[in-house]
Coordinates of C-alpha atoms in Angstrom, one line a residue:
M1 CA 138.6 102.5 -31.3
C2 CA 141.2 100.7 -29.2
G3 CA 140.9 97.9 -26.7
I4 CA 140.9 98.1 -22.9
A5 CA 141.4 95.7 -20.0
G6 CA 141.7 95.9 -16.3
W7 CA 141.5 94.4 -12.9
V8 CA 140.5 95.7 -9.4
D9 CA 141.3 93.6 -6.3
Y10 CA 140.5 95.3 -2.9
A11 CA 142.1 92.4 -1.0
R12 CA 145.6 92.3 -2.4
P13 CA 148.0 94.1 -4.8
V14 CA 147.4 93.3 -8.5
D15 CA 150.0 91.3 -10.4
H16 CA 151.7 93.5 -13.0
D17 CA 152.5 90.6 -15.3
I18 CA 148.9 89.3 -15.3
A19 CA 147.6 92.8 -16.0
R20 CA 150.0 93.0 -18.9
A21 CA 148.9 89.7 -20.3
M22 CA 145.3 90.8 -20.1
T23 CA 146.1 94.0 -22.0
D24 CA 148.2 92.2 -24.6
T25 CA 145.1 90.2 -25.7
M26 CA 143.7 93.5 -27.1
A27 CA 146.7 94.0 -29.4
R28 CA 144.7 93.7 -32.6
R29 CA 142.2 96.3 -31.5
G30 CA 145.0 98.7 -30.8
P31 CA 148.1 98.1 -32.9
D32 CA 149.6 101.6 -32.6
A33 CA 150.5 101.9 -28.9
E34 CA 150.1 100.3 -25.5
G35 CA 150.0 101.4 -21.9
L36 CA 149.5 100.0 -18.4
W37 CA 148.7 102.1 -15.3
T38 CA 148.8 100.4 -11.9
D39 CA 148.1 101.4 -8.3
D40 CA 147.9 99.4 -5.1
H41 CA 144.9 97.3 -6.0
V42 CA 144.0 98.4 -9.6
A43 CA 145.4 98.0 -13.0
L44 CA 144.1 99.7 -16.2
G45 CA 145.5 98.5 -19.5
H46 CA 145.1 100.1 -23.0
R47 CA 145.9 99.2 -26.6
R48 CA 145.6 102.2 -29.0
L49 CA 144.3 102.6 -32.5
S50 CA 145.3 106.2 -33.2
V51 CA 142.5 108.2 -34.9
I52 CA 142.4 111.6 -33.3
D53 CA 145.4 113.5 -32.0
L54 CA 148.0 111.0 -33.1
E55 CA 150.8 112.4 -31.0
G56 CA 148.7 113.1 -27.9
G57 CA 146.0 111.1 -26.3
C58 CA 148.1 108.3 -25.0
Q59 CA 146.5 106.0 -22.4
P60 CA 145.7 105.2 -19.7
M61 CA 145.3 108.9 -19.0
A62 CA 145.4 110.4 -15.5
A63 CA 144.2 113.7 -14.2
D64 CA 147.0 115.2 -12.2
E65 CA 145.3 117.7 -9.9
G66 CA 146.1 117.5 -6.2
P67 CA 148.6 115.3 -4.5
G68 CA 148.0 112.4 -6.9
A69 CA 146.0 111.4 -9.9
R70 CA 142.3 111.9 -8.9
A71 CA 141.1 109.8 -11.7
T72 CA 142.5 107.6 -14.4
L73 CA 140.8 106.6 -17.7
T74 CA 141.2 103.8 -20.2
Y75 CA 139.0 104.5 -23.1
S76 CA 137.8 102.8 -26.3
G77 CA 135.6 104.5 -28.8
E78 CA 134.8 108.0 -30.1
T79 CA 132.9 110.8 -28.4
Y80 CA 131.6 112.8 -31.4
N81 CA 130.7 116.0 -29.5
F82 CA 134.0 116.2 -27.7
Q83 CA 134.8 119.6 -29.2
E84 CA 131.6 121.2 -27.8
L85 CA 132.3 119.6 -24.4
R86 CA 135.9 120.8 -24.5
T87 CA 134.6 124.4 -25.1
Q88 CA 132.2 124.1 -22.1
L89 CA 134.9 122.6 -19.9
T90 CA 137.5 125.3 -20.8
G91 CA 134.9 127.9 -19.8
L92 CA 134.7 126.1 -16.4
G93 CA 138.4 126.4 -15.9
H94 CA 139.8 123.2 -17.2
R95 CA 143.0 123.3 -19.2
F96 CA 143.9 120.7 -21.8
T97 CA 147.2 119.3 -22.9
T98 CA 146.0 117.2 -25.8
R99 CA 143.5 117.5 -28.7
S100 CA 142.0 114.1 -27.9
D101 CA 138.5 113.2 -27.0
T102 CA 139.9 111.0 -24.3
E103 CA 141.1 114.0 -22.2
V104 CA 137.6 115.6 -22.7
V105 CA 135.9 112.5 -21.3
L106 CA 138.2 112.3 -18.3
R107 CA 137.7 116.0 -17.5
A108 CA 134.0 115.8 -18.0
Y109 CA 134.0 113.1 -15.3
L110 CA 136.0 115.3 -13.0
E111 CA 133.6 118.2 -13.5
W112 CA 130.2 116.4 -13.5
G113 CA 130.8 113.1 -11.8
A114 CA 129.0 110.0 -13.0
G115 CA 126.2 112.1 -14.5
F116 CA 128.6 113.2 -17.3
V117 CA 127.5 110.1 -19.3
D118 CA 124.3 112.0 -20.2
R119 CA 126.4 114.6 -22.0
L120 CA 128.4 112.2 -24.2
E121 CA 127.4 111.5 -27.8
G122 CA 129.2 108.7 -29.5
I123 CA 130.1 105.0 -29.4
Y124 CA 132.4 104.1 -26.5
A125 CA 133.3 101.6 -23.7
F126 CA 135.6 102.8 -21.0
A127 CA 136.7 102.4 -17.4
I128 CA 137.4 105.2 -14.9
W129 CA 139.3 104.7 -11.6
D130 CA 138.4 107.4 -9.1
R131 CA 141.2 107.5 -6.6
D132 CA 139.4 109.7 -4.1
R133 CA 136.4 107.4 -4.0
D134 CA 138.4 104.2 -4.4
E135 CA 135.8 103.3 -7.1
L136 CA 135.7 101.9 -10.6
L137 CA 133.1 102.9 -13.2
L138 CA 132.6 100.8 -16.4
V139 CA 130.5 102.7 -19.0
R140 CA 129.0 101.5 -22.3
D141 CA 127.4 103.7 -25.0
R142 CA 123.6 104.0 -25.3
M143 CA 123.1 101.6 -28.2
G144 CA 125.9 99.2 -27.2
V145 CA 127.9 99.6 -30.3
K146 CA 131.2 99.1 -28.5
P147 CA 131.6 96.0 -26.3
L148 CA 132.6 95.8 -22.7
Y149 CA 132.8 92.6 -20.6
Y150 CA 133.3 92.0 -16.9
A151 CA 133.6 89.2 -14.3
P152 CA 132.9 89.9 -10.6
T153 CA 135.4 88.3 -8.3
P154 CA 135.0 87.9 -4.5
T155 CA 137.2 90.9 -3.9
G156 CA 136.8 93.0 -7.1
V157 CA 136.3 92.7 -10.8
L158 CA 138.0 91.8 -14.1
F159 CA 137.1 93.6 -17.3
G160 CA 138.0 94.0 -21.0
S161 CA 136.7 95.0 -24.4
E162 CA 136.4 91.3 -25.3
P163 CA 136.0 88.1 -23.3
K164 CA 139.6 87.1 -24.1
A165 CA 140.9 89.9 -21.8
V166 CA 139.0 88.3 -18.8
L167 CA 140.0 84.8 -19.9
A168 CA 143.7 85.8 -19.7
H169 CA 143.4 86.0 -15.9
P170 CA 144.4 82.7 -14.4
A171 CA 141.6 82.9 -11.8
F172 CA 138.9 82.9 -14.4
R173 CA 138.1 79.4 -15.7
P174 CA 136.0 79.2 -18.9
V175 CA 132.8 77.2 -18.2
L176 CA 129.8 76.6 -20.4
D177 CA 126.6 75.9 -18.4
A178 CA 123.0 75.3 -19.5
D179 CA 122.2 79.1 -19.6
G180 CA 125.2 79.7 -21.8
L181 CA 124.3 76.9 -24.2
R182 CA 120.8 78.2 -24.4
D183 CA 122.2 81.5 -25.6
I184 CA 124.3 79.8 -28.2
L185 CA 121.6 77.6 -29.6
S186 CA 118.8 80.2 -29.5
V187 CA 118.5 83.2 -31.9
A188 CA 117.7 85.8 -29.2
K189 CA 120.5 88.1 -28.1
V190 CA 120.0 88.7 -24.4
P191 CA 121.5 92.0 -23.1
G192 CA 124.1 91.4 -20.4
H193 CA 124.6 87.7 -21.2
A194 CA 128.2 86.7 -22.1
I195 CA 127.9 82.9 -22.6
F196 CA 130.8 82.1 -20.2
R197 CA 129.6 81.3 -16.6
G198 CA 130.5 84.1 -14.2
M199 CA 131.0 86.7 -17.0
R200 CA 128.7 89.5 -18.0
E201 CA 128.5 92.1 -20.7
V202 CA 127.8 95.7 -19.6
P203 CA 124.3 96.2 -21.1
A204 CA 123.8 99.1 -23.6
G205 CA 123.2 102.4 -21.9
C206 CA 124.4 101.2 -18.6
L207 CA 127.3 101.7 -16.2
V208 CA 128.7 99.4 -13.6
R209 CA 129.9 100.8 -10.3
V210 CA 132.5 98.8 -8.4
N211 CA 133.7 99.7 -4.8
R212 CA 134.5 98.0 -1.6
T213 CA 130.8 97.4 -0.8
G214 CA 130.3 95.4 -4.0
L215 CA 129.2 95.8 -7.6
T216 CA 126.0 97.4 -9.1
E217 CA 124.6 97.9 -12.6
E218 CA 122.9 101.2 -13.3
R219 CA 120.9 102.2 -16.4
Y220 CA 121.5 105.8 -17.5
W221 CA 119.6 105.7 -20.9
Q222 CA 116.7 103.8 -22.3
L223 CA 114.2 104.2 -25.1
R224 CA 110.8 105.3 -23.9
V225 CA 107.4 105.3 -25.5
A226 CA 106.2 108.9 -26.2
E227 CA 103.8 110.8 -28.5
H228 CA 105.1 111.9 -31.9
T229 CA 103.6 115.3 -32.8
D230 CA 105.5 116.2 -36.0
S231 CA 103.8 116.2 -39.4
L232 CA 105.0 113.9 -42.1
D233 CA 106.9 116.7 -43.9
D234 CA 108.4 117.9 -40.6
T235 CA 109.5 114.3 -39.8
I236 CA 111.2 113.8 -43.1
R237 CA 113.0 117.1 -42.8
T238 CA 114.1 116.3 -39.2
V239 CA 115.4 112.9 -40.3
R240 CA 117.5 114.5 -43.0
E241 CA 118.9 117.1 -40.7
L242 CA 119.8 114.5 -38.0
L243 CA 121.4 112.3 -40.6
A244 CA 123.4 115.1 -42.2
S245 CA 124.6 116.4 -38.8
T246 CA 125.5 112.9 -37.6
V247 CA 127.5 111.9 -40.7
E248 CA 129.4 115.2 -40.7
Q249 CA 130.1 114.7 -37.0
Q250 CA 131.4 111.2 -37.5
M251 CA 133.8 112.2 -40.3
V252 CA 136.2 113.9 -37.9
S253 CA 139.4 111.9 -38.1
D254 CA 143.1 112.5 -38.3
V255 CA 143.6 109.3 -40.4
P256 CA 142.2 108.1 -43.8
L257 CA 138.4 107.5 -43.8
C258 CA 136.1 105.8 -46.2
T259 CA 132.5 104.6 -46.5
L260 CA 131.5 101.0 -47.0
L261 CA 129.2 101.1 -50.0
S262 CA 127.0 98.1 -50.8
G263 CA 124.7 99.9 -53.3
G264 CA 121.7 99.6 -51.0
L265 CA 119.8 102.6 -49.6
D266 CA 121.5 102.7 -46.3
S267 CA 125.1 102.8 -47.4
S268 CA 124.3 104.9 -50.4
S269 CA 122.7 107.5 -48.2
L270 CA 125.7 107.7 -45.9
T271 CA 128.1 107.9 -48.9
A272 CA 126.0 110.6 -50.5
L273 CA 125.9 112.6 -47.3
A274 CA 129.6 112.2 -46.7
A275 CA 130.4 113.3 -50.3
H276 CA 128.1 116.3 -49.8
A277 CA 129.9 117.2 -46.6
T278 CA 133.4 117.0 -48.1
R279 CA 132.4 119.2 -51.0
T280 CA 130.8 121.9 -48.8
T281 CA 133.8 121.9 -46.5
G282 CA 136.5 121.8 -49.2
L283 CA 137.9 118.5 -48.0
G284 CA 138.0 116.9 -51.5
R285 CA 136.4 113.6 -52.4
I286 CA 135.1 110.9 -50.1
R287 CA 136.5 107.4 -50.6
S288 CA 134.0 104.6 -51.0
C289 CA 134.6 100.8 -51.1
S290 CA 132.4 98.0 -52.3
V291 CA 132.7 94.2 -53.0
S292 CA 132.3 92.5 -56.4
D293 CA 131.9 88.7 -56.1
P294 CA 129.5 86.7 -58.3
D295 CA 129.5 83.8 -55.7
L296 CA 127.7 85.9 -53.1
D297 CA 124.0 86.5 -53.3
G298 CA 121.4 88.3 -51.2
T299 CA 118.8 85.6 -52.3
A300 CA 116.0 88.1 -52.4
G301 CA 115.2 89.8 -55.7
P302 CA 116.4 89.6 -59.3
D303 CA 119.3 92.0 -58.7
A304 CA 120.5 90.5 -55.4
N305 CA 123.9 89.6 -56.7
E306 CA 124.4 92.9 -58.5
D307 CA 125.2 95.1 -55.6
H308 CA 128.4 96.3 -57.2
V309 CA 126.4 97.7 -60.1
Y310 CA 124.4 100.0 -57.8
A311 CA 127.5 100.9 -55.9
R312 CA 129.2 102.0 -59.1
L313 CA 126.2 104.0 -60.0
L314 CA 126.1 105.8 -56.7
A315 CA 129.8 106.4 -56.6
E316 CA 129.7 108.0 -60.1
H317 CA 126.6 110.1 -59.1
V318 CA 128.3 111.6 -56.0
G319 CA 131.8 111.7 -57.3
S320 CA 133.4 109.5 -54.7
D321 CA 136.9 108.0 -55.1
H322 CA 135.6 104.4 -55.5
S323 CA 137.3 101.1 -55.1
E324 CA 136.0 97.6 -55.7
L325 CA 137.5 95.0 -53.4
P326 CA 138.1 91.3 -54.5
L327 CA 136.3 88.8 -52.2
K328 CA 136.0 85.2 -53.3
A329 CA 133.5 82.9 -51.7
P330 CA 135.7 79.7 -51.7
D331 CA 138.2 81.5 -49.4
L332 CA 135.5 81.6 -46.7
L333 CA 135.9 77.9 -46.0
D334 CA 139.6 78.2 -45.3
P335 CA 140.3 76.7 -41.9
A336 CA 142.8 79.3 -41.0
L337 CA 140.3 82.1 -41.8
R338 CA 137.6 80.4 -39.7
A339 CA 140.0 80.0 -36.8
S340 CA 140.8 83.7 -37.1
V341 CA 137.1 84.6 -37.0
L342 CA 136.7 82.5 -33.9
R343 CA 139.7 84.1 -32.2
A344 CA 138.2 87.5 -33.0
Y345 CA 134.7 86.7 -31.7
D346 CA 135.6 84.5 -28.7
L347 CA 132.2 82.7 -29.2
P348 CA 130.6 80.2 -31.6
I349 CA 128.5 81.8 -34.3
A350 CA 125.7 80.7 -36.6
K351 CA 126.6 82.6 -39.8
G352 CA 130.1 81.7 -40.5
D353 CA 130.2 82.9 -44.1
E354 CA 129.0 86.4 -43.2
H355 CA 131.6 86.8 -40.5
A356 CA 134.3 85.4 -42.6
S357 CA 133.5 87.6 -45.6
L358 CA 133.5 90.7 -43.3
H359 CA 136.8 89.7 -41.9
L360 CA 138.3 89.5 -45.4
L361 CA 136.6 92.7 -46.4
F362 CA 137.9 94.7 -43.4
S363 CA 141.4 93.4 -43.8
I364 CA 141.4 94.7 -47.4
V365 CA 139.8 98.1 -46.4
R366 CA 142.4 98.5 -43.7
Q367 CA 145.2 98.6 -46.3
H368 CA 144.1 102.1 -47.3
S369 CA 141.8 103.4 -44.5
T370 CA 141.8 103.4 -40.7
V371 CA 138.2 104.5 -40.3
A372 CA 135.0 103.6 -42.2
L373 CA 131.4 104.6 -42.1
S374 CA 128.9 101.7 -42.3
G375 CA 125.2 101.3 -42.7
E376 CA 124.4 99.0 -39.7
C377 CA 121.1 99.8 -37.9
G378 CA 119.4 101.6 -40.9
D379 CA 116.9 98.7 -41.2
E380 CA 116.2 98.7 -37.5
V381 CA 115.7 102.4 -37.4
F382 CA 113.6 102.9 -40.5
G383 CA 111.8 99.5 -40.8
G384 CA 113.7 97.8 -43.7
Y385 CA 113.3 94.2 -42.8
R386 CA 110.6 92.0 -44.3
W387 CA 109.7 90.8 -40.8
Q388 CA 109.0 94.3 -39.8
R389 CA 106.3 94.6 -42.4
D390 CA 104.9 91.1 -42.4
P391 CA 101.8 91.0 -40.2
D392 CA 102.2 87.3 -39.4
A393 CA 105.7 87.9 -38.1
V394 CA 104.9 91.2 -36.4
F395 CA 101.9 89.8 -34.5
S396 CA 103.4 86.5 -33.6
T397 CA 104.2 85.9 -29.9
T398 CA 107.9 85.8 -30.3
F399 CA 110.7 87.8 -32.0
P400 CA 109.4 88.5 -35.5
W401 CA 112.7 87.5 -37.2
V402 CA 112.6 84.2 -35.4
H403 CA 109.0 83.6 -36.5
E404 CA 109.8 84.4 -40.1
G405 CA 113.1 82.6 -40.4
R406 CA 112.8 79.7 -38.1
H407 CA 113.4 77.2 -40.9
N408 CA 116.8 78.8 -41.4
Y409 CA 117.9 77.5 -38.0
Q410 CA 116.4 74.0 -37.9
G411 CA 118.6 71.1 -36.9
N412 CA 119.1 71.1 -33.2
D413 CA 116.8 68.1 -32.9
V414 CA 118.9 66.2 -35.5
V415 CA 122.2 66.9 -33.8
F416 CA 121.6 66.7 -30.0
T417 CA 120.2 64.1 -27.6
P418 CA 116.5 64.4 -26.6
D419 CA 117.6 64.6 -23.0
L420 CA 119.8 67.7 -23.6
L421 CA 117.1 69.5 -25.6
A422 CA 114.5 68.7 -22.9
K423 CA 116.9 70.2 -20.3
L424 CA 117.5 73.3 -22.4
D425 CA 113.8 73.8 -23.3
L426 CA 114.6 76.3 -25.9
D427 CA 111.0 77.1 -26.8
T428 CA 110.3 78.3 -23.2
Y429 CA 113.6 80.2 -23.1
E430 CA 112.7 82.0 -26.3
R431 CA 109.2 82.9 -25.0
D432 CA 110.6 84.1 -21.7
C433 CA 113.2 86.3 -23.4
H434 CA 110.6 87.8 -25.7
S435 CA 108.3 88.5 -22.8
A436 CA 111.0 90.1 -20.7
A437 CA 112.1 92.3 -23.6
V438 CA 108.7 93.8 -24.4
A439 CA 108.0 94.3 -20.7
E440 CA 111.0 96.7 -20.6
I441 CA 109.0 99.4 -22.4
D442 CA 105.4 98.3 -21.6
A443 CA 104.1 99.9 -24.9
R444 CA 100.5 98.6 -24.4
R445 CA 100.2 100.7 -21.3
H446 CA 101.2 103.9 -23.1
L447 CA 99.4 103.4 -26.4
D448 CA 95.7 102.9 -26.9
D449 CA 96.0 101.2 -30.3
P450 CA 97.1 97.6 -29.7
A451 CA 98.5 97.3 -33.3
E452 CA 100.6 100.4 -32.9
A453 CA 101.8 99.2 -29.5
R454 CA 103.0 96.0 -31.1
Y455 CA 104.8 97.8 -33.9
R456 CA 106.5 99.9 -31.2
E457 CA 107.5 96.6 -29.4
V458 CA 108.9 95.2 -32.7
T459 CA 111.0 98.4 -33.2
Y460 CA 112.3 98.1 -29.7
L461 CA 113.2 94.4 -30.2
A462 CA 115.0 95.4 -33.5
L463 CA 117.0 98.1 -31.8
T464 CA 117.9 96.4 -28.6
R465 CA 118.2 92.7 -29.7
H466 CA 118.6 92.3 -33.4
A467 CA 120.9 95.3 -33.9
Q468 CA 123.2 94.1 -31.1
V469 CA 124.1 91.0 -33.1
L470 CA 125.1 93.3 -36.1
F471 CA 127.1 95.6 -33.8
D472 CA 129.0 92.6 -32.4
R473 CA 129.7 91.2 -35.8
K474 CA 130.9 94.5 -37.1
D475 CA 133.0 95.3 -34.0
R476 CA 134.9 92.0 -33.7
M477 CA 135.6 91.6 -37.4
S478 CA 136.7 95.2 -38.0
M479 CA 138.8 95.5 -34.8
A480 CA 140.5 92.2 -35.5
C481 CA 141.9 94.1 -38.5
G482 CA 142.7 97.3 -36.7
L483 CA 139.8 99.1 -38.5
E484 CA 137.5 101.5 -36.8
V485 CA 133.9 101.3 -38.1
R486 CA 131.4 104.0 -37.2
V487 CA 127.6 103.6 -37.5
P488 CA 125.8 106.9 -38.1
F489 CA 122.3 105.2 -38.1
A490 CA 122.9 104.2 -34.5
D491 CA 123.3 107.8 -33.3
H492 CA 121.0 107.9 -30.2
R493 CA 119.4 111.2 -31.2
L494 CA 118.2 109.7 -34.5
V495 CA 117.2 106.5 -32.7
E496 CA 115.2 108.4 -30.1
Y497 CA 113.4 110.5 -32.6
T498 CA 112.4 107.8 -35.1
F499 CA 111.5 105.2 -32.4
N500 CA 108.2 107.0 -31.6
V501 CA 107.3 107.8 -35.2
P502 CA 104.0 105.9 -35.8
W503 CA 104.3 102.9 -38.1
A504 CA 101.8 104.3 -40.6
M505 CA 104.2 107.3 -41.1
K506 CA 107.3 105.1 -41.3
S507 CA 105.6 103.2 -44.2
F508 CA 103.6 106.0 -45.6
D509 CA 104.3 105.1 -49.3
G510 CA 103.7 101.4 -48.7
R511 CA 107.4 100.5 -49.0
E512 CA 110.3 99.7 -46.7
K513 CA 112.2 102.6 -45.1
S514 CA 109.8 105.2 -46.5
L515 CA 111.2 108.0 -44.3
L516 CA 114.8 107.5 -45.3
R517 CA 113.9 107.2 -49.0
A518 CA 112.0 110.5 -48.8
A519 CA 114.7 112.2 -46.8
M520 CA 117.5 111.3 -49.2
K521 CA 115.8 111.3 -52.7
D522 CA 117.4 114.6 -53.8
L523 CA 121.0 113.2 -53.2
L524 CA 120.5 109.7 -54.8
P525 CA 120.1 108.4 -58.3
T526 CA 116.6 107.3 -58.9
A527 CA 117.6 103.6 -59.5
V528 CA 119.3 103.5 -56.1
A529 CA 116.6 105.5 -54.2
Q530 CA 113.9 103.2 -55.6
R531 CA 115.8 99.9 -55.2
V532 CA 114.1 97.1 -53.3
K533 CA 116.1 96.0 -50.2
T534 CA 118.2 92.9 -50.5
P535 CA 119.6 91.0 -47.5
Y536 CA 123.2 90.8 -46.5
P537 CA 124.8 88.6 -49.2
S538 CA 125.5 85.0 -48.3
I539 CA 127.0 82.2 -50.3
R540 CA 124.5 80.5 -52.7
A541 CA 126.8 77.7 -53.8
E542 CA 125.6 74.3 -52.7
A543 CA 129.3 73.2 -52.5
Y544 CA 129.6 75.4 -49.4
N545 CA 126.8 73.5 -47.5
R546 CA 128.2 70.2 -48.7
T547 CA 131.6 71.0 -47.3
L548 CA 130.0 71.9 -43.9
R549 CA 128.1 68.5 -43.9
E550 CA 131.3 66.6 -44.7
R551 CA 133.2 68.4 -41.9
L552 CA 130.4 67.7 -39.4
A553 CA 130.1 64.0 -40.5
D554 CA 133.9 63.6 -39.9
L555 CA 133.5 65.2 -36.5
V556 CA 130.6 62.8 -35.5
R557 CA 132.5 59.8 -36.8
T558 CA 135.6 60.4 -34.7
G559 CA 133.6 60.1 -31.5
T560 CA 136.3 61.9 -29.4
G561 CA 135.3 65.6 -29.5
P562 CA 133.9 67.6 -26.5
L563 CA 130.4 67.5 -28.1
D564 CA 130.4 63.7 -28.6
P565 CA 128.4 63.0 -25.3
F566 CA 125.7 65.3 -26.5
F567 CA 125.3 64.0 -30.1
S568 CA 122.1 62.1 -30.8
P569 CA 122.6 58.3 -31.0
D570 CA 120.5 58.3 -34.0
L571 CA 122.7 60.9 -35.7
K572 CA 125.8 58.8 -34.9
T573 CA 124.2 55.7 -36.4
R574 CA 123.1 57.4 -39.6
V575 CA 126.4 59.1 -40.1
R576 CA 128.3 55.8 -39.7
R577 CA 126.0 54.3 -42.3
D578 CA 125.4 57.2 -44.8
G579 CA 128.2 59.6 -44.1
A580 CA 127.5 63.3 -44.9
A581 CA 124.3 62.4 -46.7
A582 CA 122.8 61.7 -43.3
L583 CA 122.9 65.5 -42.7
E584 CA 121.0 66.6 -45.9
A585 CA 117.5 66.4 -44.3
G586 CA 116.5 68.7 -41.5
M587 CA 119.9 70.5 -41.1
S588 CA 120.0 74.2 -41.9
R589 CA 123.3 75.9 -42.7
A590 CA 123.1 77.8 -39.4
A591 CA 122.8 74.6 -37.5
L592 CA 125.8 73.1 -39.3
E593 CA 127.9 76.3 -38.7
T594 CA 126.9 76.5 -35.1
T595 CA 127.7 72.9 -34.3
L596 CA 131.1 73.1 -36.0
Q597 CA 131.9 76.4 -34.4
L598 CA 130.8 75.1 -30.9
D599 CA 133.1 72.2 -31.2
A600 CA 136.0 74.4 -32.4
W601 CA 135.4 76.9 -29.6
L602 CA 135.2 74.2 -26.8
R603 CA 138.6 72.9 -28.0
A604 CA 140.4 76.2 -28.7
Y605 CA 139.3 77.8 -25.4
D606 CA 139.5 74.7 -23.3
V607 CA 136.0 75.2 -22.0
D608 CA 134.6 73.0 -19.3
V609 CA 131.0 71.9 -20.1
V610 CA 128.9 71.8 -16.9
L611 CA 125.2 71.0 -17.8

């Protein structure tokens, strides 16, 4: 997947040492090779994780037609249809010197200009410097699976795969303002927002154009409401065909590949399809990996802590080369691990145990595989969450997962001063974010049935807001370990097709993920195919929460941290009197995690708070 960084300054030559420092922050994303390309007022940096064409494909990559390099590319991600594009481009006269998808992307730009993005299928984030036009393009994939951040400057732009690349430039000072704190304390991911003042994230399906006249964001892809005319049988068949094609396409790799197998319907479907593809192509057995840990629990259903049992069943059924990986919950409180998670993410998070467990899992997987297939986005695509099927949540006036799970985030009023909370006005912020999101597709103008329109809105929210949190978590934790994780359910063709399937068809048998269950039933054991969904496993041990309360109580008692001016006076009084017991009532785990992470982030990143 790699990591990229760069800098354009139209007023003065770029500093080579600074550009190198920005690139070096991406070392964990690309442990195999590095490169830096500079011209008068541009620097493009690259750190490589070698996956395809291990000997070729070095970056940044320049096209050498004419008196100089017409265009130079620094690229992160995978373009899954690169072989088809290569054939087209060869027919148009292009000659290739590598087998890499990187060279295909570069030559596609030379042939078709900025419109080439419509031809790409994959997950990617890259920058192209066009020497003839004196212009930079920053491009992000349609679903936003791969990250890309940028910060406009008075005379150009800074950019990188993660915020740390931008932060490495001495001219960018990390500042948290009220808008950034709203994003941290709310549970609504806002496309484009990057928490740090003056920094943005390239929105999914967008490109950013930078030239001497300024900077513009342009959308090249968006989900749109349309009529679905296929019958149920045709829809099921199409879903199966799309999934099979996508999984086979995403198995192209010159390094060891595995599937992440939880035992749920999503990961089991991917593993079964991957196993089928390897058998039919004579490639041998697919490798699958799962976790066995009695201290983790999905907290929903009698078999929530028995994922490994279903993973074993599926692995035996499809004949995968299966491994169970040790993951112990007590390790998730280790301060060194939590610091590593923060360094990987660059931002405070609300679900510390989930991020830490993934970090540990990916570090183990990386010992034998460089690429993994994962089931993120299956629930968003096929309607697997409880809040997608609960009428009270669906027809609320906010994000349905917020309506259903608000109690899981309570505690801001316990921690922070009333003046701060009044200034932030998180309730209004949440409503405004929700209204802006549903206005993007205007489903009620296109659909006569108000109920169906709302279900379409909820699907859109799931795909463009909820899934983005999962993509971010997956990307940061995996790339911190030098592991490339691919997400077949986020293929834009599958997403486009299923988005407009009526809700009655998506739930035709009265269960979650009806279409996926029907499409995959012939490849799965009955127990797996009929299994009730369980949420991502989290720690059920009360000792974990108690440790968080003790750490926060210690933080409040010291009275010297960056958050101290914003802690509620009542909280300080009760903690001095009752210690950690003062945090037992009204404080969710998410609030404890967020507060501790926020303090650690402000310290580690030396962030100025300007509210």
